[in-house]
Structure formats: structure tokens, C-alpha cells
Amino acid sequence: MAYDFQVVIDSGDPHPLADWWADALGWQVEAQDESFIRELIEKGHASEDDTTTHNGALVWKAGAAIRHPDGLERAPRVLFQLVPEPKSVKNRAHLDIRAGAGNIEAEVARLTARGAKELHRGRQGPNWWVTLADPEGNEFCVS
């Protein structure tokens, strides 16, 4: 049996990181329903401590998600989840942005201008890639 899945990335500040990745991929940040959040607080199912304000809106503090503009049928959802500890070692899994051989340098320049840091360049036969880190230090490759 096949299952749908989402990718979850730990984050010290999920909402700005979701914004960054949505911009990097050309995806959309999932809207959070402020009235639903307020209703859950009023009913005692959540508290103000479970929320934060991001871009002027009340949102869940615990996370933010992004998705492909064509929906979940096109690509899995990516959830940025709040964790208390900072990133300390290399990721065991990472995302690859497949820009195409002729677009790698331009994509690296665009992403580093937006806060990514270049870590190293790799090559295997005719294929090459650049490993970057997002603003929280999570590694990813542009290939």
C-alpha cells in the first residue's frame, strides 16, 4: 500500500524559515485560520502561549507549512516544526533543488542573496552541484 507523506524540518523559528523556503522554491506558505485559532483558545483547547504573531497574523507557534502551488498531488507538503535546540550536526536528509545544469550558478546567486550560505561544490562525472545552508543552517543542494 502506498502512503502520502510530508517532509518535516526542525526549526528554531518556523515561520520565517517557511517564508524563506516558499520564496526559494516558488511555493506557497499555507494560510493559518486566525478565527479557528481564536475559537480554540476561547474554548480552552489551546492557550495564547500556543500562538505567535507573524506578518501581522495570529498563527500557531509550533509550525508553518509550505506546499507546491499545484497542490499536494504535485509534491509533498513541507512542515517547519518548532524545536527548542539549535541545529548542531549535518542533516541526515536534505532537500535538493534541481535547477538544471545551465541554471545552477544563477540559482545559487539568488539563494545566497536571500540568506543562504555556500558550503561546498561537488562533482560526479558530468554532474555537479552546490551545497548551501538555509538561514538556520540546514544543508541543501542546488543541482
Coordinates of C-alpha atoms in Angstrom, one line a residue:
M1 CA 0.0 0.0 0.0
A2 CA 1.3 3.5 -0.9
Y3 CA 1.1 6.3 1.6
D4 CA 1.2 10.1 1.2
F5 CA 3.9 11.8 3.3
Q6 CA 5.1 15.2 4.2
V7 CA 8.7 16.3 4.9
V8 CA 9.3 17.8 8.4
I9 CA 12.2 20.1 9.1
D10 CA 13.1 21.1 12.7
S11 CA 13.4 24.8 13.2
G12 CA 14.1 27.4 15.9
D13 CA 11.8 29.9 14.1
P14 CA 9.4 28.0 11.8
H15 CA 7.5 31.0 10.3
P16 CA 10.4 33.0 8.8
L17 CA 12.1 29.7 7.6
A18 CA 8.8 28.6 5.9
D19 CA 8.7 32.1 4.2
W20 CA 12.3 31.7 3.1
W21 CA 11.7 28.2 1.6
A22 CA 8.5 29.2 0.0
D23 CA 10.4 32.0 -1.8
A24 CA 13.3 29.7 -2.6
L25 CA 11.1 27.1 -4.2
G26 CA 8.3 29.3 -5.7
W27 CA 5.9 27.6 -3.3
Q28 CA 3.2 29.0 -1.0
V29 CA 3.0 29.2 2.7
E30 CA -0.2 27.6 3.9
A31 CA -2.5 30.1 5.4
Q32 CA -3.5 29.5 9.1
D33 CA -7.1 30.3 10.1
E34 CA -6.9 33.0 12.8
S35 CA -10.6 32.8 13.7
F36 CA -10.2 29.0 14.2
I37 CA -7.2 29.5 16.4
R38 CA -9.1 32.2 18.5
E39 CA -12.1 29.8 18.8
L40 CA -9.9 27.0 20.1
I41 CA -8.4 29.4 22.7
E42 CA -11.8 30.6 23.7
K43 CA -13.0 27.0 24.2
G44 CA -9.9 26.2 26.3
H45 CA -8.4 23.7 23.8
A46 CA -5.4 26.0 23.3
S47 CA -3.8 28.9 25.0
E48 CA -2.2 32.2 23.9
D49 CA 1.2 30.6 24.7
D50 CA 0.5 28.2 21.8
T51 CA 0.4 31.1 19.3
T52 CA 2.6 33.9 18.0
T53 CA 2.1 36.7 15.6
H54 CA 3.8 36.5 12.2
N55 CA 3.4 39.1 9.4
G56 CA 0.6 40.7 11.5
A57 CA -1.5 37.5 11.8
L58 CA -2.1 35.2 14.7
V59 CA -0.6 31.7 13.9
W60 CA 0.3 28.5 15.7
K61 CA 3.8 28.9 17.3
A62 CA 4.6 25.2 16.7
G63 CA 4.9 25.3 13.0
A64 CA 4.3 26.6 9.5
A65 CA 4.0 24.6 6.3
I66 CA 4.5 25.2 2.6
R67 CA 3.2 23.5 -0.5
H68 CA 3.6 23.4 -4.2
P69 CA 1.2 25.9 -6.0
D70 CA -0.3 23.0 -7.9
G71 CA -1.2 21.2 -4.6
L72 CA -0.3 18.1 -2.8
E73 CA -0.8 16.0 -5.9
R74 CA 2.3 17.6 -7.4
A75 CA 4.7 17.5 -4.4
P76 CA 4.5 16.7 -0.7
R77 CA 3.9 19.3 1.9
V78 CA 6.9 20.6 3.9
L79 CA 6.3 21.4 7.6
F80 CA 8.7 23.5 9.6
Q81 CA 8.3 22.4 13.2
L82 CA 9.5 24.4 16.3
V83 CA 12.2 22.6 18.3
P84 CA 14.0 24.0 21.4
E85 CA 17.5 23.0 20.5
P86 CA 19.6 24.6 17.7
K87 CA 20.9 22.6 14.8
S88 CA 24.3 21.1 15.8
V89 CA 25.4 18.5 13.2
K90 CA 25.0 17.8 9.5
N91 CA 21.5 16.8 8.3
R92 CA 20.9 13.1 7.8
A93 CA 18.5 14.0 5.0
H94 CA 18.2 17.2 2.9
L95 CA 16.3 18.7 0.0
D96 CA 17.8 19.1 -3.5
I97 CA 16.7 21.9 -5.7
R98 CA 17.0 20.6 -9.2
A99 CA 17.6 23.8 -11.2
G100 CA 19.2 22.2 -14.3
A101 CA 22.9 22.4 -15.2
G102 CA 22.6 25.7 -17.0
N103 CA 20.8 27.4 -14.1
I104 CA 22.8 26.3 -11.1
E105 CA 25.0 29.4 -10.8
A106 CA 22.1 31.8 -11.1
E107 CA 20.1 29.8 -8.5
V108 CA 23.0 29.8 -6.1
A109 CA 23.4 33.6 -6.6
R110 CA 19.7 34.1 -6.0
L111 CA 19.6 32.0 -2.8
T112 CA 22.8 33.4 -1.3
A113 CA 21.4 36.9 -1.9
R114 CA 18.4 35.8 0.2
G115 CA 20.5 34.5 3.1
A116 CA 21.7 31.0 2.1
K117 CA 25.4 30.3 2.7
E118 CA 27.5 28.3 0.2
L119 CA 29.2 25.3 1.9
H120 CA 30.9 23.5 -0.9
R121 CA 30.8 22.3 -4.5
G122 CA 30.7 18.7 -5.7
R123 CA 31.0 16.8 -8.9
Q124 CA 30.4 13.2 -10.0
G125 CA 31.2 12.6 -13.6
P126 CA 29.4 15.2 -15.7
N127 CA 27.0 16.1 -12.9
W128 CA 27.8 18.9 -10.4
W129 CA 26.0 20.6 -7.5
V130 CA 26.5 23.3 -4.9
T131 CA 25.7 22.6 -1.2
L132 CA 24.2 25.5 0.6
A133 CA 22.8 26.1 4.1
D134 CA 19.5 27.9 4.6
P135 CA 19.3 30.7 7.2
E136 CA 19.1 28.2 10.1
G137 CA 22.0 26.1 8.8
N138 CA 20.1 23.3 7.2
E139 CA 22.0 21.9 4.2
F140 CA 20.5 21.5 0.8
C141 CA 21.9 21.1 -2.7
V142 CA 21.3 23.0 -5.9
S143 CA 21.9 20.7 -8.9

